[in-house]
Amino acid sequence: DSKQAAYVNLELPDPTNGEYLLGAFHLVPGGDLNILQAAAEIAAESSTGTNFKVNTETKFSKTMNALVYQLDLERNLVWVAYPWRLFDRGGNVQNILTYIVGNILGMKEISALKLLDVWFPPAMLEQYDGPGFTVDDMRKYLDVYDRPILGTIVKPKMGLTSAEYAEVCYDFWVGGGDFVKNDEPQANQDFCPYDKMVMHVKEAMDKAVKETGKKKVHSFNVSAADFDTMIERCEMIVNAGFEPGSYAFLIDGITAGWMAVQTIRRRYPNVFLHFHRAAHGAFTRPENPIGFSVLVLSKFARLAGASGIHTGTAGVGKMKGTPEEDVVAAHGIQYLSSSGHFFEQTWTKIMETDKDAIDLVHEDSAHHVILEDDSWRGMKKCCPIVSGGLNPVRLKPFIDVMGNVDFITTMGSGVHAHPEGTNAGAKALVQACDAYLKDVDIAEYAKDHKELAQAIEFFQKT
Ligand code: RUB
Ligand code: MG
């Protein structure tokens, strides 16, 4: 069949030669197509083709065809190579997604289709921004190393006035927390105007910093209806007198879109860009056969330049998620190289990583390569943000599955539902973290740490 002749090459000599972005899909054909026929339809629709071969194609256009280059009939897997010259120049992530998880997810020819993993060739990485301001920069600002950055989300999710909102921030910060985020729907509501919220948060932060002698960070949701309003929100924060480093910009990247993410990355390279991912479940959940994985979403967030993205709690919290999915995604974006579901991704912009020649590199206990100074040669790291139904009691179980402490955690109910309130909730979180660092069981540590004892009592029965 001519489609297979044009869009399948099971003998493609070297898919990793640098010319192709690679994708691995789970595919169940629709109708009476076999997997090879369905795969050819996918490669066609997601590169140069359509349902019929058209008479307008040229010798050159055919070189831009995506190619099915590998199949696993037992597991219903197909691998596709996309010549990356297909993609919009100038580092546009939205454009890639329009191809590789675009029309194809709606085609009749599939009954299940999920992009499980992607691989970016080094030369392609060079075209994309990657993160500007990283969690390492935030760590320097906070003077917090060797432990997770401890955060909260103000709750109730909505309905506090700007002054009430800031008071909750203050209580958390003086309790010892580092980081507060707007819950993602927080915008410019009539009962909590954005400008007042910013002003009150600034006062609350100043007060908390003065009293504790520690730096604090607030992540402001700058997602908005349009470009101008988004930038207005950013500028309001920039001009409110905050110290650089003390504020982050949150974009709800799925609902606001990749253009919003990349705009903030380019306009504010020195601000931590916080990618919240509301609605990702529509395409990432494992029981949904159509979509793409958390790993794929997270890798594109790093490519686009998010400083951090929510990667899930690996089943420890309230959201659906497993270590196989969430931890692989977290490692996939924070390390210089790691194994995804199918691909080994190295985020260097050069083909060969001659480890011996790179004296700034070391390996951690799990043999993940870590750049001492990740601004050098590689695409910078993107920080896993771990959130959703966590509480102090669940901190250690999560660290155990994660295998490292290089993440930001934000606990909403896990802090504000503490029987003694937000301040005590923050203290309990800090104590749970201290217990972990001292390698003491939290039950033991709670014997002389009241807030932690209360948290254990309260959260363990939930
Ligand atoms: C969690 C919360 C975040 C979720 C999003 O609040 O507000 O929006 O973490 O999920 P709480 P994910 O701590 O009270 O559950 O992080 O999986 O994207
Ligand atoms: Mg939220």
CSV table of C-alpha atoms and ligand atoms in Angstrom, one decimal:
chain,number,residue,atom,x,y,z
A,1,ASP,CA,0.0,0.0,0.0
A,2,SER,CA,1.4,3.4,-1.0
A,3,LYS,CA,0.9,4.9,2.4
A,4,GLN,CA,3.0,2.3,4.0
A,5,ALA,CA,5.6,2.7,1.3
A,6,ALA,CA,5.8,6.4,2.1
A,7,TYR,CA,5.5,6.4,5.9
A,8,VAL,CA,7.0,3.1,7.1
A,9,ASN,CA,10.6,2.2,7.1
A,10,LEU,CA,11.3,-0.7,9.4
A,11,GLU,CA,14.9,-0.6,8.2
A,12,LEU,CA,15.6,3.0,9.0
A,13,PRO,CA,19.4,2.7,9.6
A,14,ASP,CA,19.9,5.1,12.5
A,15,PRO,CA,16.9,6.8,14.0
A,16,THR,CA,19.1,8.5,16.6
A,17,ASN,CA,21.3,10.1,13.9
A,18,GLY,CA,20.1,13.5,15.0
A,19,GLU,CA,17.7,14.3,12.2
A,20,TYR,CA,14.6,12.9,14.0
A,21,LEU,CA,12.5,13.5,17.0
A,22,LEU,CA,11.4,10.0,18.1
A,23,GLY,CA,8.1,9.0,19.7
A,24,ALA,CA,6.9,5.7,21.1
A,25,PHE,CA,3.2,5.1,21.1
A,26,HIS,CA,0.8,2.6,22.4
A,27,LEU,CA,-1.6,1.9,19.5
A,28,VAL,CA,-4.8,-0.1,19.1
A,29,PRO,CA,-6.1,0.3,15.5
A,30,GLY,CA,-9.7,1.2,14.9
A,31,GLY,CA,-12.0,-0.4,12.4
A,32,ASP,CA,-10.4,-3.3,10.5
A,33,LEU,CA,-7.0,-1.8,10.1
A,34,ASN,CA,-3.9,-3.8,11.2
A,35,ILE,CA,-1.4,-2.1,13.4
A,36,LEU,CA,1.0,-1.3,10.5
A,37,GLN,CA,-1.8,0.3,8.5
A,38,ALA,CA,-2.9,2.4,11.4
A,39,ALA,CA,0.6,3.4,12.3
A,40,ALA,CA,1.2,4.5,8.7
A,41,GLU,CA,-2.0,6.7,8.9
A,42,ILE,CA,-0.6,8.2,12.1
A,43,ALA,CA,2.8,9.0,10.7
A,44,ALA,CA,1.1,10.5,7.7
A,45,GLU,CA,-1.4,12.7,9.5
A,46,SER,CA,1.2,13.8,12.0
A,47,SER,CA,3.7,15.0,9.4
A,48,THR,CA,3.0,15.7,5.7
A,49,GLY,CA,0.0,13.6,4.8
A,50,THR,CA,-3.7,13.2,4.9
A,51,ASN,CA,-6.1,10.3,4.2
A,52,PHE,CA,-5.4,10.2,0.4
A,53,LYS,CA,-2.0,10.5,-1.3
A,54,VAL,CA,-2.2,14.0,-2.9
A,55,ASN,CA,-0.8,15.0,-6.3
A,56,THR,CA,0.7,18.1,-4.9
A,57,GLU,CA,3.6,16.4,-3.0
A,58,THR,CA,7.1,17.1,-4.2
A,59,LYS,CA,10.4,15.3,-4.0
A,60,PHE,CA,11.3,17.5,-1.1
A,61,SER,CA,8.0,17.3,0.7
A,62,LYS,CA,8.4,13.5,0.8
A,63,THR,CA,11.7,13.9,2.8
A,64,MET,CA,9.7,15.5,5.5
A,65,ASN,CA,7.5,12.4,6.0
A,66,ALA,CA,7.5,10.9,9.5
A,67,LEU,CA,8.5,7.2,9.4
A,68,VAL,CA,7.2,4.3,11.5
A,69,TYR,CA,10.5,2.6,12.2
A,70,GLN,CA,9.8,-0.1,14.8
A,71,LEU,CA,6.8,-2.2,16.0
A,72,ASP,CA,6.1,-4.4,18.9
A,73,LEU,CA,3.1,-6.5,18.0
A,74,GLU,CA,2.8,-8.1,21.3
A,75,ARG,CA,2.6,-4.9,23.3
A,76,ASN,CA,0.9,-2.9,20.6
A,77,LEU,CA,3.7,-0.4,20.4
A,78,VAL,CA,4.9,1.7,17.5
A,79,TRP,CA,7.9,3.9,17.1
A,80,VAL,CA,7.8,7.0,14.8
A,81,ALA,CA,10.7,9.2,13.7
A,82,TYR,CA,9.8,12.8,12.8
A,83,PRO,CA,12.3,14.7,10.8
A,84,TRP,CA,12.6,17.7,13.0
A,85,ARG,CA,13.0,20.2,10.2
A,86,LEU,CA,9.2,19.8,10.1
A,87,PHE,CA,8.9,22.0,13.2
A,88,ASP,CA,8.5,25.7,13.4
A,89,ARG,CA,11.9,27.3,13.8
A,90,GLY,CA,12.5,29.5,16.8
A,91,GLY,CA,12.0,26.9,19.5
A,92,ASN,CA,8.2,26.6,19.3
A,93,VAL,CA,6.9,23.7,21.5
A,94,GLN,CA,3.2,24.3,20.7
A,95,ASN,CA,4.0,23.5,17.0
A,96,ILE,CA,5.6,20.1,17.8
A,97,LEU,CA,2.5,19.1,19.8
A,98,THR,CA,0.3,20.1,17.0
A,99,TYR,CA,1.9,17.5,14.9
A,100,ILE,CA,2.7,14.6,17.2
A,101,VAL,CA,-0.3,14.6,19.5
A,102,GLY,CA,-2.5,16.7,17.2
A,103,ASN,CA,-5.2,15.5,14.8
A,104,ILE,CA,-4.1,11.9,15.2
A,105,LEU,CA,-5.7,11.6,18.6
A,106,GLY,CA,-9.1,12.2,16.9
A,107,MET,CA,-8.7,9.8,14.0
A,108,LYS,CA,-11.2,7.0,13.2
A,109,GLU,CA,-8.2,4.8,12.4
A,110,ILE,CA,-7.3,4.4,16.1
A,111,SER,CA,-9.2,3.1,19.1
A,112,ALA,CA,-6.3,3.7,21.5
A,113,LEU,CA,-3.3,5.9,20.9
A,114,LYS,CA,-1.0,7.2,23.6
A,115,LEU,CA,2.4,8.9,23.2
A,116,LEU,CA,4.3,7.3,26.0
A,117,ASP,CA,7.8,8.7,25.5
A,118,VAL,CA,9.7,11.1,23.3
A,119,TRP,CA,13.3,11.6,22.5
A,120,PHE,CA,14.9,14.9,21.4
A,121,PRO,CA,18.2,14.8,19.5
A,122,PRO,CA,21.0,17.1,20.8
A,123,ALA,CA,20.9,19.4,17.8
A,124,MET,CA,17.2,20.0,18.3
A,125,LEU,CA,17.7,20.9,22.0
A,126,GLU,CA,19.9,23.7,20.9
A,127,GLN,CA,16.9,25.4,19.3
A,128,TYR,CA,14.8,25.4,22.4
A,129,ASP,CA,15.1,27.7,25.5
A,130,GLY,CA,15.0,25.2,28.3
A,131,PRO,CA,14.6,26.7,31.8
A,132,GLY,CA,16.1,30.1,32.6
A,133,PHE,CA,15.9,30.4,36.4
A,134,THR,CA,16.1,27.0,38.1
A,135,VAL,CA,15.4,25.5,41.5
A,136,ASP,CA,19.1,25.7,42.2
A,137,ASP,CA,18.8,29.5,41.8
A,138,MET,CA,15.8,29.4,44.2
A,139,ARG,CA,17.8,27.3,46.6
A,140,LYS,CA,20.6,29.9,46.6
A,141,TYR,CA,18.0,32.7,47.3
A,142,LEU,CA,16.4,30.7,50.1
A,143,ASP,CA,19.7,29.3,51.4
A,144,VAL,CA,18.1,25.9,51.5
A,145,TYR,CA,20.0,22.9,50.3
A,146,ASP,CA,19.8,19.2,50.8
A,147,ARG,CA,16.1,19.1,51.6
A,148,PRO,CA,12.9,19.6,49.7
A,149,ILE,CA,11.6,23.2,49.4
A,150,LEU,CA,8.6,23.2,51.7
A,151,GLY,CA,5.6,24.9,50.4
A,152,THR,CA,1.9,25.4,50.7
A,153,ILE,CA,-1.1,26.3,48.6
A,154,VAL,CA,-3.5,28.7,50.3
A,155,LYS,CA,-6.8,27.1,51.1
A,156,PRO,CA,-9.7,27.5,50.9
A,157,LYS,CA,-9.0,27.5,47.2
A,158,MET,CA,-11.2,30.5,46.7
A,159,GLY,CA,-13.1,33.0,48.8
A,160,LEU,CA,-10.6,34.7,51.0
A,161,THR,CA,-10.2,38.4,50.8
A,162,SER,CA,-6.7,39.7,49.8
A,163,ALA,CA,-5.9,40.5,53.4
A,164,GLU,CA,-7.1,37.1,54.7
A,165,TYR,CA,-5.2,35.4,51.9
A,166,ALA,CA,-1.9,37.2,52.9
A,167,GLU,CA,-2.5,36.4,56.6
A,168,VAL,CA,-2.5,32.7,55.7
A,169,CYS,CA,0.8,33.2,53.8
A,170,TYR,CA,2.3,34.9,56.8
A,171,ASP,CA,1.2,32.2,59.2
A,172,PHE,CA,2.8,29.6,56.9
A,173,TRP,CA,6.1,31.5,56.5
A,174,VAL,CA,6.6,32.2,60.2
A,175,GLY,CA,5.9,28.6,60.9
A,176,GLY,CA,9.0,27.8,58.9
A,177,GLY,CA,7.7,27.2,55.4
A,178,ASP,CA,9.6,28.5,52.4
A,179,PHE,CA,7.2,28.8,49.5
A,180,VAL,CA,3.5,29.7,49.0
A,181,LYS,CA,1.6,29.4,45.8
A,182,ASN,CA,-1.6,30.9,44.6
A,183,ASP,CA,-4.0,28.1,44.1
A,184,GLU,CA,-4.3,28.0,40.3
A,185,PRO,CA,-7.8,29.6,40.0
A,186,GLN,CA,-6.7,32.6,42.0
A,187,ALA,CA,-6.9,35.5,39.7
A,188,ASN,CA,-8.6,38.9,39.9
A,189,GLN,CA,-11.9,38.0,41.6
A,190,ASP,CA,-14.1,40.8,42.8
A,191,PHE,CA,-13.7,39.8,46.5
A,192,CYS,CA,-9.9,39.5,46.1
A,193,PRO,CA,-8.6,42.0,43.6
A,194,TYR,CA,-5.2,41.0,42.2
A,195,ASP,CA,-3.5,44.3,43.0
A,196,LYS,CA,-4.6,44.2,46.6
A,197,MET,CA,-3.5,40.5,46.9
A,198,VAL,CA,-0.1,41.4,45.6
A,199,MET,CA,0.3,44.3,47.9
A,200,HIS,CA,-0.9,42.3,51.0
A,201,VAL,CA,1.4,39.4,50.1
A,202,LYS,CA,4.3,41.8,49.9
A,203,GLU,CA,3.6,43.1,53.4
A,204,ALA,CA,3.1,39.6,54.7
A,205,MET,CA,6.4,38.5,53.2
A,206,ASP,CA,8.3,41.5,54.5
A,207,LYS,CA,7.0,40.9,58.0
A,208,ALA,CA,7.8,37.2,57.9
A,209,VAL,CA,11.3,37.7,56.5
A,210,LYS,CA,12.0,40.3,59.3
A,211,GLU,CA,10.7,38.0,62.0
A,212,THR,CA,12.3,34.8,60.9
A,213,GLY,CA,15.5,36.1,59.3
A,214,LYS,CA,14.8,33.8,56.4
A,215,LYS,CA,14.0,34.5,52.7
A,216,LYS,CA,10.6,33.5,51.5
A,217,VAL,CA,9.1,32.9,48.0
A,218,HIS,CA,5.6,33.4,46.7
A,219,SER,CA,4.4,32.0,43.4
A,220,PHE,CA,1.7,34.2,41.7
A,221,ASN,CA,-0.7,32.9,39.1
A,222,VAL,CA,-0.2,35.2,36.1
A,223,SER,CA,-2.4,33.2,33.8
A,224,ALA,CA,-5.0,35.5,32.2
A,225,ALA,CA,-7.5,36.0,29.4
A,226,ASP,CA,-5.0,37.6,27.1
A,227,PHE,CA,-1.4,38.5,26.6
A,228,ASP,CA,-1.6,42.1,27.8
A,229,THR,CA,-3.4,41.1,31.1
A,230,MET,CA,-0.9,38.4,31.8
A,231,ILE,CA,2.0,40.8,31.3
A,232,GLU,CA,0.2,43.5,33.4
A,233,ARG,CA,0.0,41.0,36.2
A,234,CYS,CA,3.7,40.2,35.9
A,235,GLU,CA,4.6,43.9,35.9
A,236,MET,CA,2.4,44.5,38.9
A,237,ILE,CA,4.5,42.0,40.8
A,238,VAL,CA,7.8,43.2,39.4
A,239,ASN,CA,7.0,46.7,40.4
A,240,ALA,CA,5.6,45.9,43.9
A,241,GLY,CA,9.0,46.1,45.4
A,242,PHE,CA,9.7,42.3,45.8
A,243,GLU,CA,13.2,41.2,45.9
A,244,PRO,CA,14.2,39.4,42.7
A,245,GLY,CA,14.1,35.7,43.6
A,246,SER,CA,11.2,36.1,46.1
A,247,TYR,CA,8.5,35.7,43.5
A,248,ALA,CA,7.7,33.1,40.9
A,249,PHE,CA,5.2,33.3,38.0
A,250,LEU,CA,2.7,30.5,37.8
A,251,ILE,CA,1.1,29.6,34.5
A,252,ASP,CA,-1.6,27.0,34.3
A,253,GLY,CA,0.1,25.6,31.2
A,254,ILE,CA,-2.6,23.4,29.8
A,255,THR,CA,-5.5,25.8,30.1
A,256,ALA,CA,-3.5,28.9,29.4
A,257,GLY,CA,-1.4,27.2,26.7
A,258,TRP,CA,2.2,26.7,25.7
A,259,MET,CA,2.4,30.2,24.3
A,260,ALA,CA,1.8,31.6,27.7
A,261,VAL,CA,4.5,29.4,29.1
A,262,GLN,CA,7.1,30.3,26.5
A,263,THR,CA,6.2,34.0,26.6
A,264,ILE,CA,6.9,34.1,30.3
A,265,ARG,CA,10.1,32.1,29.8
A,266,ARG,CA,11.3,34.6,27.2
A,267,ARG,CA,10.1,37.8,28.9
A,268,TYR,CA,11.2,36.9,32.4
A,269,PRO,CA,14.2,34.6,32.1
A,270,ASN,CA,15.3,35.4,35.7
A,271,VAL,CA,12.0,34.5,37.3
A,272,PHE,CA,11.1,31.0,38.4
A,273,LEU,CA,8.4,29.8,36.0
A,274,HIS,CA,5.9,27.5,37.8
A,275,PHE,CA,4.0,25.2,35.4
A,276,HIS,CA,0.7,24.0,37.0
A,277,ARG,CA,-1.0,21.4,34.8
A,278,ALA,CA,-4.7,21.5,35.6
A,279,ALA,CA,-6.6,19.3,33.1
A,280,HIS,CA,-3.6,17.1,32.3
A,281,GLY,CA,-5.6,14.1,33.6
A,282,ALA,CA,-7.7,14.3,30.4
A,283,PHE,CA,-4.8,13.0,28.4
A,284,THR,CA,-2.4,11.5,30.9
A,285,ARG,CA,-4.5,9.2,33.0
A,286,PRO,CA,-3.5,5.6,32.5
A,287,GLU,CA,-7.1,4.5,32.1
A,288,ASN,CA,-7.5,7.0,29.3
A,289,PRO,CA,-6.3,5.1,26.2
A,290,ILE,CA,-5.9,8.3,24.2
A,291,GLY,CA,-3.4,11.1,24.9
A,292,PHE,CA,0.1,11.4,26.2
A,293,SER,CA,2.0,10.5,29.3
A,294,VAL,CA,3.1,12.6,32.3
A,295,LEU,CA,6.7,12.0,31.1
A,296,VAL,CA,5.9,13.4,27.7
A,297,LEU,CA,4.2,16.5,29.2
A,298,SER,CA,7.0,17.0,31.6
A,299,LYS,CA,9.7,16.7,29.0
A,300,PHE,CA,8.0,19.3,26.8
A,301,ALA,CA,7.7,21.6,29.9
A,302,ARG,CA,11.5,21.4,30.3
A,303,LEU,CA,12.0,22.0,26.6
A,304,ALA,CA,9.7,25.0,26.8
A,305,GLY,CA,11.6,26.5,29.7
A,306,ALA,CA,9.5,25.8,32.7
A,307,SER,CA,11.6,26.1,35.9
A,308,GLY,CA,9.3,23.5,37.5
A,309,ILE,CA,6.2,21.5,36.7
A,310,HIS,CA,3.9,19.4,38.8
A,311,THR,CA,4.8,15.8,38.3
A,312,GLY,CA,2.5,14.0,40.7
A,313,THR,CA,2.9,12.3,44.0
A,314,ALA,CA,3.4,8.8,42.7
A,315,GLY,CA,0.3,7.5,44.4
A,316,VAL,CA,1.3,8.8,47.8
A,317,GLY,CA,-1.1,11.8,47.6
A,318,LYS,CA,-4.7,12.2,46.4
A,319,MET,CA,-4.2,12.3,42.7
A,320,LYS,CA,-3.9,9.2,40.5
A,321,GLY,CA,-0.3,8.4,39.7
A,322,THR,CA,2.3,5.7,40.1
A,323,PRO,CA,6.0,5.6,40.7
A,324,GLU,CA,6.4,4.1,37.2
A,325,GLU,CA,4.8,7.3,35.8
A,326,ASP,CA,5.4,10.1,38.2
A,327,VAL,CA,8.9,9.3,39.4
A,328,VAL,CA,10.2,8.5,35.9
A,329,ALA,CA,8.8,11.9,34.8
A,330,ALA,CA,10.4,13.7,37.8
A,331,HIS,CA,13.8,12.1,37.0
A,332,GLY,CA,13.4,12.7,33.3
A,333,ILE,CA,13.3,16.5,33.9
A,334,GLN,CA,15.7,17.0,36.8
A,335,TYR,CA,18.7,15.0,35.6
A,336,LEU,CA,21.1,15.6,32.8
A,337,SER,CA,20.3,12.1,31.5
A,338,SER,CA,17.8,9.5,32.5
A,339,SER,CA,15.9,6.5,31.2
A,340,GLY,CA,12.3,7.2,30.3
A,341,HIS,CA,9.7,4.5,29.4
A,342,PHE,CA,11.5,3.7,26.2
A,343,PHE,CA,14.3,6.3,25.5
A,344,GLU,CA,17.5,7.3,27.2
A,345,GLN,CA,17.4,11.1,27.1
A,346,THR,CA,20.4,13.2,27.5
A,347,TRP,CA,19.8,16.9,27.7
A,348,THR,CA,23.2,17.9,26.5
A,349,LYS,CA,23.4,19.9,23.3
A,350,ILE,CA,26.3,17.8,22.1
A,351,MET,CA,26.0,14.3,20.8
A,352,GLU,CA,28.6,12.6,22.9
A,353,THR,CA,28.8,13.2,26.6
A,354,ASP,CA,32.4,12.5,27.3
A,355,LYS,CA,32.0,12.1,31.1
A,356,ASP,CA,35.7,12.1,31.8
A,357,ALA,CA,36.2,15.4,30.0
A,358,ILE,CA,33.5,17.0,32.1
A,359,ASP,CA,34.9,17.7,35.5
A,360,LEU,CA,31.7,19.4,36.6
A,361,VAL,CA,29.8,16.2,36.5
A,362,HIS,CA,29.2,13.7,39.1
A,363,GLU,CA,26.9,10.7,39.5
A,364,ASP,CA,24.5,10.3,42.4
A,365,SER,CA,23.9,6.9,44.1
A,366,ALA,CA,21.4,5.9,41.4
A,367,HIS,CA,24.0,6.7,38.7
A,368,HIS,CA,22.1,9.6,37.5
A,369,VAL,CA,24.5,12.1,35.9
A,370,ILE,CA,24.2,15.5,37.7
A,371,LEU,CA,25.8,18.7,36.4
A,372,GLU,CA,27.5,20.6,39.2
A,373,ASP,CA,26.8,23.7,37.2
A,374,ASP,CA,23.9,22.9,34.9
A,375,SER,CA,24.0,26.2,33.1
A,376,TRP,CA,27.0,24.7,31.3
A,377,ARG,CA,26.6,22.8,28.1
A,378,GLY,CA,23.3,21.0,29.0
A,379,MET,CA,19.7,22.2,29.1
A,380,LYS,CA,19.1,23.3,32.6
A,381,LYS,CA,17.1,21.2,35.0
A,382,CYS,CA,13.3,21.5,35.5
A,383,CYS,CA,12.2,21.0,39.1
A,384,PRO,CA,9.5,18.4,40.0
A,385,ILE,CA,6.7,20.1,42.0
A,386,VAL,CA,5.1,17.5,44.2
A,387,SER,CA,1.6,18.3,45.4
A,388,GLY,CA,-1.9,17.0,45.8
A,389,GLY,CA,-3.2,15.5,49.0
A,390,LEU,CA,0.1,15.4,50.7
A,391,ASN,CA,0.6,16.1,54.4
A,392,PRO,CA,3.6,16.0,56.8
A,393,VAL,CA,3.1,12.3,57.5
A,394,ARG,CA,3.4,11.5,53.8
A,395,LEU,CA,6.6,13.5,53.2
A,396,LYS,CA,9.0,10.6,54.0
A,397,PRO,CA,7.0,8.0,52.1
A,398,PHE,CA,7.2,10.2,49.0
A,399,ILE,CA,10.9,10.9,49.4
A,400,ASP,CA,11.4,7.1,49.6
A,401,VAL,CA,9.7,6.5,46.2
A,402,MET,CA,11.3,9.6,44.7
A,403,GLY,CA,14.8,8.7,45.7
A,404,ASN,CA,16.0,12.3,46.2
A,405,VAL,CA,15.0,15.5,47.9
A,406,ASP,CA,15.5,17.8,44.9
A,407,PHE,CA,11.9,19.0,44.6
A,408,ILE,CA,9.4,21.5,45.8
A,409,THR,CA,6.4,20.2,47.7
A,410,THR,CA,3.2,22.2,48.1
A,411,MET,CA,0.7,20.9,50.7
A,412,GLY,CA,-2.6,22.6,50.9
A,413,SER,CA,-5.0,20.7,53.1
A,414,GLY,CA,-1.9,19.0,54.6
A,415,VAL,CA,-1.0,22.3,56.2
A,416,HIS,CA,-4.3,24.2,56.7
A,417,ALA,CA,-6.3,21.2,58.0
A,418,HIS,CA,-3.9,20.9,61.0
A,419,PRO,CA,-6.1,21.0,64.1
A,420,GLU,CA,-4.2,24.0,65.4
A,421,GLY,CA,-4.1,25.9,62.1
A,422,THR,CA,-1.8,27.0,59.4
A,423,ASN,CA,1.2,28.0,61.6
A,424,ALA,CA,1.1,24.7,63.4
A,425,GLY,CA,0.7,22.9,60.0
A,426,ALA,CA,3.9,24.6,58.8
A,427,LYS,CA,5.8,23.7,61.9
A,428,ALA,CA,4.6,20.1,61.6
A,429,LEU,CA,5.9,20.0,58.0
A,430,VAL,CA,9.2,21.4,59.0
A,431,GLN,CA,9.4,18.9,61.8
A,432,ALA,CA,8.6,16.0,59.5
A,433,CYS,CA,11.4,17.1,57.3
A,434,ASP,CA,13.8,17.5,60.1
A,435,ALA,CA,13.0,14.0,61.3
A,436,TYR,CA,13.7,12.7,57.8
A,437,LEU,CA,17.0,14.6,57.7
A,438,LYS,CA,18.0,13.2,61.1
A,439,ASP,CA,16.9,9.7,60.1
A,440,VAL,CA,14.5,9.5,63.0
A,441,ASP,CA,11.1,8.0,62.6
A,442,ILE,CA,8.4,10.7,62.8
A,443,ALA,CA,6.5,8.9,65.6
A,444,GLU,CA,9.7,9.1,67.7
A,445,TYR,CA,10.4,12.7,66.7
A,446,ALA,CA,6.9,13.6,67.6
A,447,LYS,CA,7.4,12.8,71.2
A,448,ASP,CA,9.0,16.2,71.7
A,449,HIS,CA,7.4,18.0,68.8
A,450,LYS,CA,3.9,18.8,69.5
A,451,GLU,CA,2.7,20.0,66.1
A,452,LEU,CA,4.1,16.9,64.4
A,453,ALA,CA,2.3,14.7,67.0
A,454,GLN,CA,-1.0,16.5,66.3
A,455,ALA,CA,-0.4,16.1,62.6
A,456,ILE,CA,0.2,12.4,62.9
A,457,GLU,CA,-2.8,12.0,65.1
A,458,PHE,CA,-5.0,14.0,62.6
A,459,PHE,CA,-3.7,12.9,59.2
A,460,GLN,CA,-3.1,9.3,60.0
A,461,LYS,CA,-6.8,8.6,60.7
A,462,THR,CA,-7.8,10.2,57.3
B,1,RUB,C1,-3.4,20.6,45.8
B,1,RUB,C2,-3.5,21.6,44.7
B,1,RUB,C3,-2.9,21.4,43.4
B,1,RUB,C4,-2.8,19.9,43.0
B,1,RUB,C5,-2.7,19.7,41.5
B,1,RUB,O1,-4.0,20.9,47.1
B,1,RUB,O2,-4.1,22.6,45.0
B,1,RUB,O3,-3.7,22.1,42.4
B,1,RUB,O4,-1.6,19.5,43.6
B,1,RUB,O5,-2.3,18.3,41.2
B,1,RUB,P1,-4.0,19.9,48.3
B,1,RUB,P2,-0.9,17.9,40.6
B,1,RUB,O6,-2.6,19.9,48.8
B,1,RUB,O7,-4.9,20.5,49.3
B,1,RUB,O8,-4.4,18.6,47.8
B,1,RUB,O9,0.1,18.5,41.5
B,1,RUB,O10,-1.0,16.4,40.6
B,1,RUB,O11,-0.9,18.5,39.2
B,2,MG,MG,-4.6,23.7,43.2
